[in-house]
Amino acid sequence: MNAKYSGRCLCGEISYSVDIEPVFTGNCHCKDCQRSSGGAFIPAMLFPEKKCGCFR
């Protein structure tokens, strides 16, 4: 089964997948997100925790 959304953390240690639509989408402009991306913002999606699969 293919997930609608999948990805991993910046170091690659943790991966995630989810097969539902996000509860919220937007752009984060906080300083932590600016530092991690090197840009003015990053796209962000929020999902219910119980619907997400996280694995190593």
CSV table of N, CA and C in Angstrom, one decimal:
chain,number,residue,atom,x,y,z
A,1,MET,N,0.8,-1.2,0.0
A,1,MET,CA,0.0,0.0,0.0
A,1,MET,C,0.9,1.2,0.0
A,2,ASN,N,0.6,2.2,-0.9
A,2,ASN,CA,1.4,3.4,-1.0
A,2,ASN,C,0.8,4.5,-0.1
A,3,ALA,N,1.6,5.2,0.7
A,3,ALA,CA,1.1,6.2,1.5
A,3,ALA,C,0.9,7.5,0.7
A,4,LYS,N,-0.1,8.3,1.1
A,4,LYS,CA,-0.4,9.6,0.4
A,4,LYS,C,0.8,10.5,0.7
A,5,TYR,N,1.3,10.5,1.9
A,5,TYR,CA,2.5,11.3,2.3
A,5,TYR,C,3.5,10.5,3.1
A,6,SER,N,4.7,10.7,2.8
A,6,SER,CA,5.8,10.1,3.5
A,6,SER,C,7.0,11.0,3.5
A,7,GLY,N,7.9,10.7,4.4
A,7,GLY,CA,9.2,11.5,4.5
A,7,GLY,C,10.0,11.0,5.6
A,8,ARG,N,11.0,11.8,6.0
A,8,ARG,CA,11.9,11.5,7.1
A,8,ARG,C,12.5,12.7,7.8
A,9,CYS,N,13.1,12.6,8.9
A,9,CYS,CA,13.7,13.7,9.6
A,9,CYS,C,15.0,14.1,8.8
A,10,LEU,N,15.5,15.2,9.2
A,10,LEU,CA,16.7,15.7,8.5
A,10,LEU,C,17.9,14.8,8.6
A,11,CYS,N,18.1,14.0,9.7
A,11,CYS,CA,19.2,13.1,9.7
A,11,CYS,C,18.9,11.8,9.1
A,12,GLY,N,17.7,11.5,8.8
A,12,GLY,CA,17.3,10.3,8.1
A,12,GLY,C,17.0,9.1,9.1
A,13,GLU,N,17.2,9.3,10.4
A,13,GLU,CA,17.0,8.2,11.3
A,13,GLU,C,15.5,7.8,11.5
A,14,ILE,N,14.6,8.7,11.4
A,14,ILE,CA,13.2,8.4,11.6
A,14,ILE,C,12.4,8.7,10.3
A,15,SER,N,11.6,7.7,9.9
A,15,SER,CA,10.7,7.9,8.7
A,15,SER,C,9.3,7.9,9.1
A,16,TYR,N,8.4,8.5,8.3
A,16,TYR,CA,7.0,8.5,8.6
A,16,TYR,C,6.2,8.3,7.4
A,17,SER,N,4.9,7.8,7.6
A,17,SER,CA,4.0,7.7,6.5
A,17,SER,C,2.6,7.9,7.0
A,18,VAL,N,1.7,8.4,6.2
A,18,VAL,CA,0.3,8.6,6.5
A,18,VAL,C,-0.5,8.5,5.3
A,19,ASP,N,-1.7,7.9,5.4
A,19,ASP,CA,-2.6,7.7,4.2
A,19,ASP,C,-3.9,8.5,4.2
A,20,ILE,N,-3.9,9.6,5.0
A,20,ILE,CA,-5.1,10.4,5.1
A,20,ILE,C,-4.7,11.8,4.7
A,21,GLU,N,-5.7,12.7,4.5
A,21,GLU,CA,-5.4,14.1,4.2
A,21,GLU,C,-5.0,14.8,5.5
A,22,PRO,N,-4.2,15.9,5.4
A,22,PRO,CA,-3.8,16.6,6.6
A,22,PRO,C,-5.0,17.4,7.2
A,23,VAL,N,-4.9,17.6,8.5
A,23,VAL,CA,-5.9,18.4,9.2
A,23,VAL,C,-5.6,19.9,9.0
A,24,PHE,N,-4.3,20.2,8.8
A,24,PHE,CA,-3.9,21.6,8.6
A,24,PHE,C,-2.7,21.6,7.6
A,25,THR,N,-2.7,22.6,6.7
A,25,THR,CA,-1.5,22.9,5.9
A,25,THR,C,-1.2,24.4,6.0
A,26,GLY,N,0.1,24.7,5.9
A,26,GLY,CA,0.5,26.1,5.9
A,26,GLY,C,2.0,26.2,5.9
A,27,ASN,N,2.5,27.4,6.0
A,27,ASN,CA,3.9,27.7,6.0
A,27,ASN,C,4.3,28.2,7.4
A,28,CYS,N,5.4,27.7,7.9
A,28,CYS,CA,6.0,28.1,9.2
A,28,CYS,C,7.1,29.1,8.9
A,29,HIS,N,7.1,30.2,9.6
A,29,HIS,CA,8.1,31.2,9.5
A,29,HIS,C,9.0,31.4,10.8
A,30,CYS,N,8.9,30.4,11.7
A,30,CYS,CA,9.7,30.6,12.9
A,30,CYS,C,11.2,30.5,12.7
A,31,LYS,N,11.9,31.0,13.6
A,31,LYS,CA,13.4,31.0,13.4
A,31,LYS,C,14.0,29.6,13.3
A,32,ASP,N,13.4,28.6,14.0
A,32,ASP,CA,14.0,27.2,13.9
A,32,ASP,C,13.7,26.7,12.5
A,33,CYS,N,12.6,26.9,11.9
A,33,CYS,CA,12.3,26.4,10.6
A,33,CYS,C,13.2,27.2,9.5
A,34,GLN,N,13.4,28.5,9.8
A,34,GLN,CA,14.2,29.2,8.9
A,34,GLN,C,15.7,28.7,8.9
A,35,ARG,N,16.2,28.4,10.1
A,35,ARG,CA,17.5,27.8,10.2
A,35,ARG,C,17.6,26.5,9.6
A,36,SER,N,16.6,25.6,9.8
A,36,SER,CA,16.7,24.2,9.3
A,36,SER,C,16.6,24.2,7.7
A,37,SER,N,15.9,25.2,7.2
A,37,SER,CA,15.7,25.1,5.7
A,37,SER,C,16.6,26.1,5.0
A,38,GLY,N,17.1,27.1,5.6
A,38,GLY,CA,18.0,28.1,5.0
A,38,GLY,C,17.1,29.1,4.2
A,39,GLY,N,15.8,29.0,4.4
A,39,GLY,CA,14.9,29.9,3.7
A,39,GLY,C,14.0,30.7,4.6
A,40,ALA,N,13.1,31.4,4.1
A,40,ALA,CA,12.2,32.3,4.9
A,40,ALA,C,11.1,31.5,5.6
A,41,PHE,N,10.8,30.3,5.1
A,41,PHE,CA,9.7,29.5,5.6
A,41,PHE,C,9.9,28.0,5.2
A,42,ILE,N,9.1,27.1,5.8
A,42,ILE,CA,8.9,25.8,5.3
A,42,ILE,C,7.5,25.4,5.2
A,43,PRO,N,7.1,24.6,4.3
A,43,PRO,CA,5.7,24.1,4.3
A,43,PRO,C,5.5,23.1,5.4
A,44,ALA,N,4.3,23.2,6.1
A,44,ALA,CA,4.0,22.3,7.2
A,44,ALA,C,2.6,21.7,7.0
A,45,MET,N,2.5,20.4,7.5
A,45,MET,CA,1.3,19.7,7.5
A,45,MET,C,1.1,19.1,8.8
A,46,LEU,N,-0.1,19.1,9.3
A,46,LEU,CA,-0.4,18.4,10.6
A,46,LEU,C,-1.4,17.3,10.4
A,47,PHE,N,-1.1,16.1,11.0
A,47,PHE,CA,-2.0,15.0,10.9
A,47,PHE,C,-2.3,14.5,12.3
A,48,PRO,N,-3.4,13.8,12.6
A,48,PRO,CA,-3.6,13.2,13.9
A,48,PRO,C,-2.5,12.1,14.2
A,49,GLU,N,-2.0,12.2,15.4
A,49,GLU,CA,-0.9,11.3,15.7
A,49,GLU,C,-1.2,9.9,15.6
A,50,LYS,N,-2.4,9.5,15.9
A,50,LYS,CA,-2.8,8.0,15.9
A,50,LYS,C,-2.9,7.5,14.5
A,51,LYS,N,-2.9,8.4,13.4
A,51,LYS,CA,-3.0,7.9,12.1
A,51,LYS,C,-1.7,7.9,11.4
A,52,CYS,N,-0.6,8.3,12.1
A,52,CYS,CA,0.7,8.4,11.5
A,52,CYS,C,1.5,7.1,11.8
A,53,GLY,N,2.3,6.6,10.9
A,53,GLY,CA,3.2,5.5,11.2
A,53,GLY,C,4.6,6.1,11.2
A,54,CYS,N,5.3,5.9,12.3
A,54,CYS,CA,6.7,6.3,12.4
A,54,CYS,C,7.6,5.1,12.7
A,55,PHE,N,8.7,5.0,12.0
A,55,PHE,CA,9.6,3.8,12.1
A,55,PHE,C,11.0,4.2,11.8
A,56,ARG,N,11.9,3.4,12.3
A,56,ARG,CA,13.4,3.6,12.1
A,56,ARG,C,13.8,2.7,10.9
